[in-house]
């Protein structure tokens, strides 16, 4: 049975401030992360996350550029997220126009300004009770969905 995780979106919005285009994406990191420093001296990390859209023969990749700043950037690098790690991210979605390497052509990409993230559990081997994909103790653990018995308790609205 796949592992379930729960994100309390109203609490997330209250915590980070109301933002119009919030999104949650589950995907794999496409390259190892590299911490950088902005011109203002702020640490940041920028990486691509790929998710598969569709199924079987209609499956195609969709890429998002993820930007994390300050403590969020430090936390994701310290947790050893790397190429191939399966993670979820939430944040503000932006459609960004950029100039391609040829210096002439422009294109657009989806960019997510990271608010929160976590590893997706992928199952542990019998020899090792914890998977390599599991978060380190400093990584915020995904919230669990409350159990609801529909016969005895009203369902959430």
mmCIF file of C-alpha atoms in Angstrom:
data_model
loop_
_atom_site.group_PDB
_atom_site.id
_atom_site.type_symbol
_atom_site.label_atom_id
_atom_site.label_comp_id
_atom_site.label_asym_id
_atom_site.label_seq_id
_atom_site.Cartn_x
_atom_site.Cartn_y
_atom_site.Cartn_z
ATOM 1 C CA UNK A 1 0.000 0.000 0.000
ATOM 2 C CA UNK A 2 1.479 3.401 -0.925
ATOM 3 C CA UNK A 3 2.412 5.775 1.862
ATOM 4 C CA UNK A 4 0.026 8.672 2.396
ATOM 5 C CA UNK A 5 0.990 12.171 3.314
ATOM 6 C CA UNK A 6 -1.115 15.156 4.193
ATOM 7 C CA UNK A 7 -0.427 18.855 3.794
ATOM 8 C CA UNK A 8 -2.565 21.308 5.740
ATOM 9 C CA UNK A 9 -2.951 23.940 2.997
ATOM 10 C CA UNK A 10 -4.883 26.517 5.087
ATOM 11 C CA UNK A 11 -2.194 26.333 7.788
ATOM 12 C CA UNK A 12 0.525 26.627 5.146
ATOM 13 C CA UNK A 13 -1.077 29.756 3.697
ATOM 14 C CA UNK A 14 -1.478 31.304 7.164
ATOM 15 C CA UNK A 15 2.152 30.514 7.966
ATOM 16 C CA UNK A 16 3.716 31.855 4.765
ATOM 17 C CA UNK A 17 1.180 34.553 3.899
ATOM 18 C CA UNK A 18 -1.602 34.348 1.333
ATOM 19 C CA UNK A 19 -0.281 33.824 -2.181
ATOM 20 C CA UNK A 20 -2.454 33.562 -5.212
ATOM 21 C CA UNK A 21 -0.947 30.706 -7.241
ATOM 22 C CA UNK A 22 0.047 27.991 -4.763
ATOM 23 C CA UNK A 23 0.943 24.585 -6.144
ATOM 24 C CA UNK A 24 2.118 21.202 -4.925
ATOM 25 C CA UNK A 25 4.274 19.036 -7.186
ATOM 26 C CA UNK A 26 5.687 15.544 -6.696
ATOM 27 C CA UNK A 27 8.689 14.676 -8.805
ATOM 28 C CA UNK A 28 12.350 13.739 -9.013
ATOM 29 C CA UNK A 29 15.311 16.093 -8.788
ATOM 30 C CA UNK A 30 17.149 16.133 -12.141
ATOM 31 C CA UNK A 31 20.666 17.099 -10.935
ATOM 32 C CA UNK A 32 22.640 17.315 -7.694
ATOM 33 C CA UNK A 33 21.965 20.496 -5.735
ATOM 34 C CA UNK A 34 24.557 23.244 -5.489
ATOM 35 C CA UNK A 35 24.277 26.002 -2.884
ATOM 36 C CA UNK A 36 24.995 29.446 -4.315
ATOM 37 C CA UNK A 37 25.070 32.978 -2.919
ATOM 38 C CA UNK A 38 23.206 35.912 -4.467
ATOM 39 C CA UNK A 39 24.756 39.338 -5.113
ATOM 40 C CA UNK A 40 23.126 40.452 -1.835
ATOM 41 C CA UNK A 41 24.812 37.616 0.087
ATOM 42 C CA UNK A 42 21.681 35.445 0.449
ATOM 43 C CA UNK A 43 22.139 31.673 0.069
ATOM 44 C CA UNK A 44 19.948 29.980 -2.522
ATOM 45 C CA UNK A 45 19.606 26.778 -4.485
ATOM 46 C CA UNK A 46 17.920 26.406 -7.864
ATOM 47 C CA UNK A 47 17.116 23.005 -9.363
ATOM 48 C CA UNK A 48 14.752 21.280 -11.768
ATOM 49 C CA UNK A 49 12.055 18.856 -10.710
ATOM 50 C CA UNK A 50 10.476 16.527 -13.266
ATOM 51 C CA UNK A 51 7.072 14.909 -12.965
ATOM 52 C CA UNK A 52 5.429 12.555 -15.433
ATOM 53 C CA UNK A 53 2.116 13.689 -16.890
ATOM 54 C CA UNK A 54 -0.231 11.097 -18.387
ATOM 55 C CA UNK A 55 0.099 7.335 -18.294
ATOM 56 C CA UNK A 56 1.871 4.577 -20.200
ATOM 57 C CA UNK A 57 2.398 5.468 -23.874
ATOM 58 C CA UNK A 58 0.926 8.972 -23.356
ATOM 59 C CA UNK A 59 3.337 9.764 -20.527
ATOM 60 C CA UNK A 60 5.520 12.835 -20.942
ATOM 61 C CA UNK A 61 7.801 14.741 -18.587
ATOM 62 C CA UNK A 62 6.962 18.182 -17.247
ATOM 63 C CA UNK A 63 9.763 20.240 -15.723
ATOM 64 C CA UNK A 64 9.577 22.868 -13.003
ATOM 65 C CA UNK A 65 12.416 25.086 -11.873
ATOM 66 C CA UNK A 66 12.454 25.236 -8.061
ATOM 67 C CA UNK A 67 14.021 28.207 -6.252
ATOM 68 C CA UNK A 68 14.736 27.985 -2.517
ATOM 69 C CA UNK A 69 16.234 30.821 -0.453
ATOM 70 C CA UNK A 70 17.953 31.194 2.928
ATOM 71 C CA UNK A 71 16.904 28.618 5.541
ATOM 72 C CA UNK A 72 14.810 26.625 3.046
ATOM 73 C CA UNK A 73 17.846 26.303 0.748
ATOM 74 C CA UNK A 74 20.145 25.314 3.614
ATOM 75 C CA UNK A 75 17.645 22.724 4.886
ATOM 76 C CA UNK A 76 17.146 20.959 1.540
ATOM 77 C CA UNK A 77 20.913 20.795 0.895
ATOM 78 C CA UNK A 78 21.651 19.626 4.457
ATOM 79 C CA UNK A 79 19.031 16.867 4.098
ATOM 80 C CA UNK A 80 21.104 15.505 1.196
ATOM 81 C CA UNK A 81 18.411 15.808 -1.454
ATOM 82 C CA UNK A 82 20.157 14.861 -4.682
ATOM 83 C CA UNK A 83 19.663 13.812 -8.276
ATOM 84 C CA UNK A 84 16.900 11.197 -8.423
ATOM 85 C CA UNK A 85 15.401 11.994 -4.990
ATOM 86 C CA UNK A 86 11.610 11.756 -5.025
ATOM 87 C CA UNK A 87 10.234 14.819 -3.212
ATOM 88 C CA UNK A 88 7.145 16.976 -2.940
ATOM 89 C CA UNK A 89 7.373 20.745 -3.041
ATOM 90 C CA UNK A 90 4.827 23.459 -2.407
ATOM 91 C CA UNK A 91 5.158 27.095 -3.281
ATOM 92 C CA UNK A 92 4.172 30.019 -5.449
ATOM 93 C CA UNK A 93 3.848 29.187 -9.121
ATOM 94 C CA UNK A 94 5.173 31.677 -11.664
ATOM 95 C CA UNK A 95 5.401 31.581 -15.443
ATOM 96 C CA UNK A 96 8.792 33.094 -16.245
ATOM 97 C CA UNK A 97 10.016 34.342 -19.608
ATOM 98 C CA UNK A 98 13.716 33.794 -20.238
ATOM 99 C CA UNK A 99 16.236 34.177 -23.053
ATOM 100 C CA UNK A 100 17.732 30.955 -24.376
ATOM 101 C CA UNK A 101 21.484 30.386 -24.592
ATOM 102 C CA UNK A 102 21.582 31.660 -28.172
ATOM 103 C CA UNK A 103 20.845 35.126 -26.743
ATOM 104 C CA UNK A 104 18.042 35.762 -29.237
ATOM 105 C CA UNK A 105 15.167 33.354 -28.672
ATOM 106 C CA UNK A 106 12.854 33.657 -25.673
ATOM 107 C CA UNK A 107 10.883 30.868 -24.051
ATOM 108 C CA UNK A 108 8.782 30.314 -20.938
ATOM 109 C CA UNK A 109 9.194 27.990 -17.976
ATOM 110 C CA UNK A 110 7.227 27.180 -14.854
ATOM 111 C CA UNK A 111 9.037 28.293 -11.709
ATOM 112 C CA UNK A 112 8.082 27.461 -8.121
ATOM 113 C CA UNK A 113 9.293 29.663 -5.265
ATOM 114 C CA UNK A 114 9.649 27.039 -2.538
ATOM 115 C CA UNK A 115 7.591 27.375 0.645
ATOM 116 C CA UNK A 116 7.817 23.797 1.913
ATOM 117 C CA UNK A 117 9.084 20.382 0.836
ATOM 118 C CA UNK A 118 9.612 16.810 1.976
ATOM 119 C CA UNK A 119 10.831 13.417 0.838
ATOM 120 C CA UNK A 120 8.318 10.877 -0.477
ATOM 121 C CA UNK A 121 8.811 7.542 1.334
ATOM 122 C CA UNK A 122 9.812 4.852 -1.166
ATOM 123 C CA UNK A 123 9.948 1.801 1.106
ATOM 124 C CA UNK A 124 12.833 0.320 3.044
ATOM 125 C CA UNK A 125 14.705 -2.884 2.387
ATOM 126 C CA UNK A 126 14.446 -5.735 4.901
ATOM 127 C CA UNK A 127 18.093 -5.250 5.910
ATOM 128 C CA UNK A 128 17.814 -1.505 6.491
ATOM 129 C CA UNK A 129 14.691 -0.284 8.297
ATOM 130 C CA UNK A 130 15.150 3.288 6.974
ATOM 131 C CA UNK A 131 15.293 4.034 3.269
ATOM 132 C CA UNK A 132 17.979 6.333 1.869
ATOM 133 C CA UNK A 133 15.111 8.524 0.616
ATOM 134 C CA UNK A 134 13.832 9.132 4.140
ATOM 135 C CA UNK A 135 14.415 12.608 5.592
ATOM 136 C CA UNK A 136 17.104 13.386 8.110
ATOM 137 C CA UNK A 137 15.966 14.463 11.609
ATOM 138 C CA UNK A 138 16.239 18.182 10.674
ATOM 139 C CA UNK A 139 13.907 17.779 7.684
ATOM 140 C CA UNK A 140 10.285 18.569 8.495
ATOM 141 C CA UNK A 141 8.308 15.341 8.292
ATOM 142 C CA UNK A 142 5.169 15.337 6.136
ATOM 143 C CA UNK A 143 1.978 15.682 8.149
ATOM 144 C CA UNK A 144 -0.221 12.581 8.381
ATOM 145 C CA UNK A 145 -3.863 12.558 7.342
ATOM 146 C CA UNK A 146 -6.284 12.087 10.242
ATOM 147 C CA UNK A 147 -8.164 8.790 10.286
ATOM 148 C CA UNK A 148 -11.898 9.231 9.773
ATOM 149 C CA UNK A 149 -14.574 6.611 10.261
ATOM 150 C CA UNK A 150 -17.329 7.751 7.862
ATOM 151 C CA UNK A 151 -19.999 5.724 9.694
ATOM 152 C CA UNK A 152 -19.417 7.434 13.045
ATOM 153 C CA UNK A 153 -17.892 10.810 12.278
ATOM 154 C CA UNK A 154 -18.960 13.502 9.853
ATOM 155 C CA UNK A 155 -16.702 13.804 6.829
ATOM 156 C CA UNK A 156 -14.701 17.023 6.494
ATOM 157 C CA UNK A 157 -16.200 19.738 4.338
#
